[in-house]
Amino acid sequence: MGGWWLDDQGRRGLLVAVLLSGPAFAQATSSSSSASSEEVIAWAGEDALSGGVVDGVEDPNQGPPEGSEPLAEPGAATSLTEDALAQALPPRIGPGDAPPRGATITDPAATPPPSEATPPGKKKKSKPGPQQEDSLGEDTTALDDTPPEEVQTVRVFGRVYARASADERVKYQRTLSIPSARVGVGTSLPNLEAEVSADLADTSLLKDAFVRLADDKKRFRLYGGQFKAPFLQRRLEGSWSLPIQGRGLVDDYLTDTYELGGRRLGLMGEVRLKSLWDVRVSAGVFQGAKDELGVRTKEDLAGRVSVSPIKKRLTLGVSTYVAEALDRARRHAVAADAELKLGPLAVSGEFVTGRLPVGPFTAQLMLASWTVPMGPEWALQPVLGAEGLQLRGDVEGRGHSVVGGLNLLLGNRFRGQFQVERALRPGDAAPGIEYSLQLATRF
C-alpha cells in the first residue's frame, strides 16, 4: 500500500480536514439513505490516512490527497485553527534535540501513584503520651528505636518550661520562673554522633557536649565529653518523659547537694545486646567534684546494668556511683530500679542505699501515671508519686514527699501540668504544701 510523505504542515492540514469534514459527512449520509450497503462497506473500509489509495490503485477522479494543498485562502480562518492546533500538538523533539524554551518535561516515573501521594494540606498527627526524647544528652536511648531513614543528619531541638508556684513555707508567696530554656544541635552519622546543648535559664550554661562512637550494629559505644553519669534511673530519664515537674526530693538531695551522679566530664563505654533481653551495660570514669576549699577531688566511677525481660513493658536495672574512687570514697551509693508499662499505665520504682559525709542513708522513689486519650492529639494524664529519705548516721533525719497532679497533653510538643506536693525536705521544720502550674513546649 503506497503512501505520501507528509511534513508538519501536511499533518496538521490533514487533521483539520478530518475535523471539518465530520459535519459534512453526517449531512451527506442522511441525504443519501438509498445508497447500497456494498458502497457503504467499501467506503468504511478505506483508510483515511492513505490519501484515497487502496492497494496501490489510485482513483483517477479524485484529486490530490487531503492536506496536500491549502484548504482555505491565506488569511482566512485556517490560520486561527493552525495556531490552536500548534498549541495542542506537542512539538517534535529528536533524540539529540533540546526541549523548546519554556517547555516542561515530566518524567512519568517521578510521579507517585495516586495511592502513595500525600493528600494536600493534611499533616501527620502525633499521639499524646510518653514520647522519645529529642536529645541524646537527656536520654541516650533517644534514637535507638528510630528507623535509620528517619534519623536526621543534623537536628536542632529545644524546649521551654514556664512555671508559677505558691509555697506554704513562704506563706504562699507566688513565684514565676523559667526552670528551663534549652537549645541544642546534634548530628548523626553512620558510626558517629555528637551533641551540644545549653540551658539559657541555668547558671551553668553548658549542659551536654559529647561525641559518641559506635560500630555498624550499635552494639558497642564509646562516649567522650560532658554527659550524664549512668546512675539513678530517675536522673537518666529525660525531663520531657517525666510526668512530674522536677525530679523529686531524693534526686535533688543526692545529685544537687552531694553530687552523686548528674552531668560530668568523663569517658564511658557501653555494650547493648538487643537479642539477649536487651541487655545494656555502661561504665565510665568521671571528673571529681570540688571540696569545701574549692579543690578538685580525684576521679569518680559509675556504672549501670539493665535488662528488659518483657520487651517495651518491663525494665530492671542496677546502678552505682563511687565518688573519689581512687581515694577515700566517702560518698557512694547503689540503686535498684524497675519500670513497668502496660498500655496507658506506667509505674516506676527505685531503691537507693549508700553513704554520705553525714552517714549512711536509704531512699525510696515511686511514680505512677495513666494516659487517657481525649481525641486524636489531646489527652489527660493523672499522676501520683511518693518518696522517702532516711539518714541513719551521726546526723539522723527523715524526709518524705507525696505529689499528685493532672497533665494536659497536646501531641508530643506541648503540655500543661498542675501539681500539688506535700513534702518534708531536709532542713524543714515541718511539712509544707506547694501548688504549681507549668506550661512546657519543645521544638
XYZ file of C-alpha atoms in Angstrom:
443
model
C 0.000 0.000 0.000
C 1.539 3.328 -1.111
C 1.699 6.489 0.976
C 2.674 10.105 0.934
C 5.484 11.773 2.772
C 3.787 14.412 4.910
C 5.666 17.165 6.629
C 4.400 19.003 9.719
C 2.220 21.321 7.608
C 0.669 18.367 5.820
C -0.099 16.501 9.068
C -1.794 19.496 10.578
C -3.773 20.116 7.383
C -4.898 16.515 7.365
C -6.143 16.792 10.956
C -8.037 19.983 10.082
C -9.643 18.245 7.107
C -10.805 15.335 9.262
C -12.292 17.670 11.849
C -14.031 19.896 9.242
C -15.317 17.020 7.165
C -17.205 15.430 10.067
C -20.341 17.603 9.884
C -20.405 17.475 6.069
C -20.133 13.714 6.114
C -23.009 13.434 8.602
C -25.219 15.584 6.316
C -24.253 13.592 3.213
C -25.055 10.341 4.949
C -28.542 11.492 5.923
C -29.318 12.687 2.323
C -28.075 9.500 0.619
C -30.005 6.886 2.570
C -30.683 4.982 -0.695
C -27.001 4.132 -1.180
C -26.314 0.423 -1.357
C -24.843 -1.376 1.616
C -21.929 -2.507 -0.571
C -20.940 1.118 -1.243
C -21.138 1.968 2.455
C -18.974 -1.020 3.342
C -16.460 -0.089 0.648
C -16.183 3.479 1.925
C -15.909 2.326 5.528
C -13.008 0.027 4.672
C -10.960 2.822 3.164
C -8.062 4.120 5.204
C -8.374 7.837 5.940
C -4.600 8.202 6.069
C -3.922 6.531 2.709
C -4.864 9.617 0.687
C -7.511 7.731 -1.311
C -5.126 4.996 -2.447
C -6.119 1.419 -1.756
C -3.794 -1.483 -2.559
C -1.691 0.731 -4.803
C -4.685 1.766 -7.029
C -5.490 5.453 -7.120
C -8.912 6.788 -8.016
C -8.490 8.805 -11.267
C -11.492 11.008 -10.438
C -10.070 12.009 -7.090
C -7.838 14.996 -6.630
C -4.691 15.163 -4.604
C -4.796 13.761 -1.072
C -6.325 15.760 1.671
C -3.865 18.006 3.408
C -1.501 18.306 0.415
C -2.966 21.651 -0.614
C -4.380 24.618 1.334
C -7.977 24.213 2.402
C -8.633 27.918 2.535
C -7.250 31.152 1.209
C -4.360 32.724 3.126
C -5.563 34.935 5.900
C -8.823 33.017 6.335
C -9.987 31.143 9.464
C -7.411 28.398 8.803
C -4.662 30.438 10.424
C -6.626 30.575 13.666
C -7.162 26.812 13.573
C -3.480 26.279 12.796
C -2.478 28.317 15.843
C -4.846 26.357 18.104
C -3.525 23.031 16.795
C 0.059 24.180 17.182
C -0.610 24.737 20.848
C -2.453 21.430 21.262
C 0.066 19.256 19.431
C 3.370 18.603 21.210
C 6.483 19.724 19.294
C 8.606 17.075 17.638
C 11.805 16.600 19.656
C 14.561 14.404 18.293
C 16.844 12.249 20.451
C 19.604 14.875 20.407
C 17.425 17.978 20.432
C 16.938 20.216 23.449
C 13.374 20.964 24.544
C 11.965 24.348 23.471
C 12.316 27.266 25.826
C 9.570 27.302 28.413
C 8.557 23.674 27.802
C 8.092 21.445 30.841
C 9.158 17.824 30.562
C 7.502 15.489 33.033
C 9.033 12.151 33.912
C 6.209 9.638 34.431
C 8.423 7.532 36.706
C 8.915 10.500 39.048
C 5.186 10.964 39.595
C 3.988 8.851 42.556
C 0.881 6.732 42.121
C -2.319 8.291 43.437
C -2.371 5.835 46.333
C 1.104 6.919 47.501
C 0.613 10.656 47.106
C 0.183 12.636 50.309
C -3.193 14.384 50.443
C -2.627 18.139 50.135
C -2.971 20.122 53.334
C -3.053 17.030 55.556
C -0.494 16.873 58.393
C 0.607 13.807 60.284
C -0.776 13.974 63.804
C 1.264 12.889 66.796
C -0.245 10.807 69.550
C -0.160 12.197 73.096
C 1.571 10.376 75.902
C 5.150 9.288 76.679
C 7.443 10.075 73.783
C 11.096 9.605 72.942
C 13.400 12.475 73.788
C 14.873 14.612 71.029
C 18.187 14.934 72.868
C 20.736 12.172 73.369
C 22.019 14.102 76.371
C 18.624 13.778 78.055
C 18.205 10.107 77.138
C 20.980 8.094 75.483
C 18.376 5.711 74.011
C 16.519 8.533 72.237
C 17.366 7.388 68.680
C 17.890 3.671 69.293
C 14.436 2.599 68.098
C 14.141 5.194 65.313
C 14.362 3.760 61.759
C 17.651 4.824 60.095
C 15.824 6.559 57.233
C 14.006 8.810 59.744
C 17.132 9.922 61.627
C 18.173 13.403 60.524
C 21.837 14.019 59.829
C 21.646 17.398 61.570
C 18.863 18.200 64.029
C 18.111 21.287 66.081
C 15.993 20.930 69.213
C 14.886 22.936 72.195
C 12.363 23.298 74.983
C 10.907 25.989 77.219
C 9.312 25.498 80.660
C 7.387 28.344 82.337
C 6.231 27.816 85.927
C 4.096 29.597 88.502
C 4.084 28.309 92.087
C 2.837 29.129 95.583
C 4.509 27.555 98.642
C 3.094 27.265 102.136
C 6.590 27.587 103.628
C 6.730 31.212 102.460
C 3.063 31.972 103.175
C 2.005 31.048 99.640
C 4.010 33.793 98.067
C 3.591 33.474 94.310
C 6.708 32.830 92.256
C 7.148 32.996 88.483
C 10.146 31.305 86.910
C 11.630 29.736 83.776
C 13.070 26.433 85.039
C 14.450 25.523 81.615
C 15.145 27.186 78.258
C 17.165 24.531 76.472
C 18.559 24.744 72.932
C 20.862 22.306 71.216
C 22.141 20.844 67.983
C 23.146 17.281 67.192
C 24.420 15.250 64.283
C 24.035 11.564 63.459
C 26.368 9.782 61.051
C 26.691 6.019 60.461
C 29.313 5.484 63.195
C 29.475 8.859 64.884
C 27.058 11.031 66.831
C 27.674 14.336 68.557
C 25.573 16.823 70.513
C 25.935 20.220 72.137
C 23.205 21.818 74.254
C 22.883 24.782 76.583
C 20.259 25.988 79.043
C 19.782 29.731 78.879
C 17.809 29.723 82.142
C 20.513 27.995 84.215
C 23.574 29.500 85.862
C 25.554 26.594 84.392
C 25.017 27.399 80.727
C 26.607 24.328 79.096
C 24.661 21.106 79.613
C 25.846 18.487 77.141
C 28.875 18.441 74.861
C 29.975 14.983 73.782
C 30.733 12.633 70.905
C 29.642 9.016 70.660
C 31.368 6.390 68.528
C 29.655 3.099 67.643
C 30.107 0.051 65.463
C 27.819 -0.667 62.496
C 25.277 -2.604 64.584
C 25.304 -0.127 67.518
C 26.351 -2.836 69.956
C 29.490 -1.119 71.280
C 29.668 2.587 72.016
C 32.243 4.968 73.406
C 31.288 8.358 74.913
C 33.617 11.278 75.488
C 32.816 14.759 76.796
C 30.191 16.051 79.221
C 27.069 13.921 79.690
C 25.009 12.140 82.339
C 26.764 9.581 84.514
C 24.924 6.206 84.480
C 23.414 6.428 87.971
C 19.794 6.718 89.229
C 17.025 5.843 86.789
C 15.097 8.999 87.779
C 18.075 11.149 86.714
C 18.722 9.241 83.493
C 15.143 9.647 82.281
C 14.577 12.740 80.180
C 12.689 15.606 81.805
C 10.119 15.595 78.997
C 9.353 11.922 79.641
C 8.804 12.507 83.367
C 5.143 13.234 84.184
C 6.085 15.464 87.156
C 7.720 18.860 87.473
C 11.336 18.416 88.509
C 12.897 15.119 89.565
C 11.856 14.883 93.185
C 13.226 15.185 96.689
C 15.698 12.274 96.601
C 17.362 13.245 93.324
C 17.720 16.855 94.458
C 19.362 15.759 97.714
C 21.777 13.179 96.267
C 22.675 14.844 92.972
C 22.446 18.570 93.624
C 23.543 18.632 97.278
C 26.089 15.793 97.436
C 26.957 15.498 93.739
C 26.340 11.802 93.270
C 25.804 11.471 89.534
C 24.474 14.106 87.205
C 26.291 15.647 84.240
C 30.076 15.268 84.377
C 33.108 15.383 82.127
C 34.181 11.830 81.517
C 34.799 8.807 79.336
C 32.302 5.922 79.210
C 31.907 2.642 77.360
C 28.615 0.898 76.670
C 27.537 -2.519 75.394
C 23.994 -3.286 74.216
C 22.750 -6.735 73.159
C 19.176 -6.483 71.884
C 18.872 -10.212 71.241
C 19.630 -11.034 74.890
C 16.764 -9.340 76.788
C 18.083 -6.021 75.514
C 20.994 -6.127 77.972
C 22.747 -2.792 78.394
C 25.997 -2.368 80.367
C 27.522 1.085 80.907
C 30.637 2.025 82.883
C 32.784 5.136 82.968
C 35.217 7.368 84.787
C 34.236 10.976 85.523
C 35.740 14.168 86.800
C 35.513 14.559 90.564
C 33.642 17.337 92.348
C 35.193 20.232 94.265
C 35.547 20.008 98.034
C 34.782 22.674 100.622
C 38.015 24.526 99.754
C 37.270 24.503 96.023
C 39.902 21.883 95.225
C 39.018 19.296 92.582
C 38.903 15.792 94.060
C 40.030 12.641 92.340
C 38.002 10.843 89.689
C 34.632 9.187 90.258
C 33.422 5.855 88.884
C 29.857 4.998 87.787
C 28.135 2.041 86.164
C 24.740 0.594 85.338
C 23.298 -2.707 84.087
C 19.733 -3.023 82.772
C 17.654 -5.771 81.130
C 14.188 -5.948 79.572
C 12.785 -9.467 80.078
C 9.473 -8.268 78.638
C 10.271 -6.045 75.674
C 8.935 -2.483 75.970
C 6.952 -3.467 79.067
C 9.315 -4.349 81.930
C 12.813 -2.966 82.536
C 15.029 -3.850 85.510
C 18.264 -2.081 86.390
C 21.066 -1.715 88.922
C 23.407 1.275 89.108
C 26.214 2.548 91.336
C 28.274 5.678 91.871
C 31.543 5.965 93.811
C 32.938 9.440 94.385
C 36.717 9.776 94.846
C 37.047 6.122 93.908
C 40.855 6.247 93.965
C 40.990 7.958 97.342
C 38.779 7.937 100.438
C 35.453 7.169 98.712
C 33.420 8.921 101.387
C 30.416 9.201 99.073
C 28.977 6.195 97.326
C 25.589 4.647 96.574
C 23.901 1.657 94.937
C 20.412 1.774 93.388
C 17.983 -0.840 92.043
C 15.088 0.212 89.807
C 12.149 -1.258 87.908
C 9.770 0.193 85.322
C 6.504 -1.359 84.098
C 4.420 -0.127 81.155
C 1.007 -1.633 80.438
C -0.649 0.378 77.695
C -1.651 3.761 79.164
C -0.347 2.807 82.640
C 3.299 3.486 83.579
C 4.725 2.617 87.021
C 8.328 3.008 88.158
C 10.120 2.441 91.452
C 13.666 2.748 92.783
C 15.506 1.911 95.994
C 18.815 3.599 96.881
C 21.286 2.975 99.700
C 24.778 4.282 100.378
C 26.914 6.598 102.430
C 27.234 10.383 102.564
C 29.624 12.529 104.637
C 26.823 12.794 107.228
C 26.484 8.996 107.436
C 24.578 6.078 105.862
C 21.291 6.696 104.106
C 18.441 4.942 102.327
C 15.858 6.307 99.902
C 12.790 5.135 98.014
C 11.055 6.557 94.943
C 7.754 5.585 93.304
C 5.811 7.176 90.443
C 2.669 6.196 88.500
C 0.800 7.828 85.618
C -2.200 6.981 83.449
C -2.710 8.490 79.986
C -6.365 8.949 78.975
C -6.840 9.929 75.285
C -9.387 12.701 74.686
C -9.112 12.871 70.902
C -6.588 12.363 68.085
C -3.980 14.577 69.793
C -5.347 15.546 73.218
C -5.007 13.505 76.410
C -5.313 13.821 80.190
C -2.685 12.257 82.431
C -3.280 11.828 86.173
C -0.037 11.453 88.169
C 0.716 10.151 91.659
C 4.121 9.778 93.322
C 5.802 9.286 96.705
C 9.391 9.461 98.003
C 11.206 8.798 101.265
C 14.706 9.588 102.564
C 16.293 8.346 105.801
C 19.641 9.421 107.322
C 20.988 6.926 109.875
C 24.417 8.238 110.887
C 25.599 10.753 113.415
C 23.094 13.121 111.845
C 19.708 11.454 111.844
C 16.783 12.738 109.882
C 13.913 11.882 107.618
C 12.378 13.394 104.549
C 9.326 12.489 102.539
C 7.028 13.822 99.834
C 3.704 12.974 98.234
C 2.826 14.506 94.890
C -0.322 14.415 92.787
C -1.200 16.202 89.608
C -3.011 16.340 86.297
C -1.341 16.913 82.932
C -2.988 18.118 79.734
C -1.114 16.799 76.703
C -1.255 18.068 73.122
C 0.539 15.599 70.904
C 4.161 15.330 71.946
C 5.050 19.024 71.707
C 3.032 20.760 74.438
C 1.746 20.002 77.901
C 0.209 21.865 80.791
C 0.884 20.484 84.285
C -0.922 21.242 87.517
C 0.752 19.714 90.572
C 0.298 19.635 94.349
C 3.150 18.439 96.571
C 3.285 17.974 100.335
C 6.890 17.455 101.382
C 9.247 17.499 104.327
C 12.633 18.335 102.857
C 15.971 18.199 104.673
C 16.222 21.342 106.765
C 12.454 21.920 107.025
C 10.902 22.200 110.475
C 7.527 20.894 109.258
C 5.956 19.604 106.064
C 4.668 22.172 103.598
C 2.340 22.238 100.601
C 3.289 23.703 97.250
C 0.954 24.372 94.306
C 2.481 24.783 90.875
C 1.368 25.209 87.279
C 3.803 24.643 84.441
C 3.457 25.132 80.682
C 6.011 23.288 78.602
C 6.752 23.027 74.906
C 9.536 21.593 72.812
C 10.625 22.002 69.224
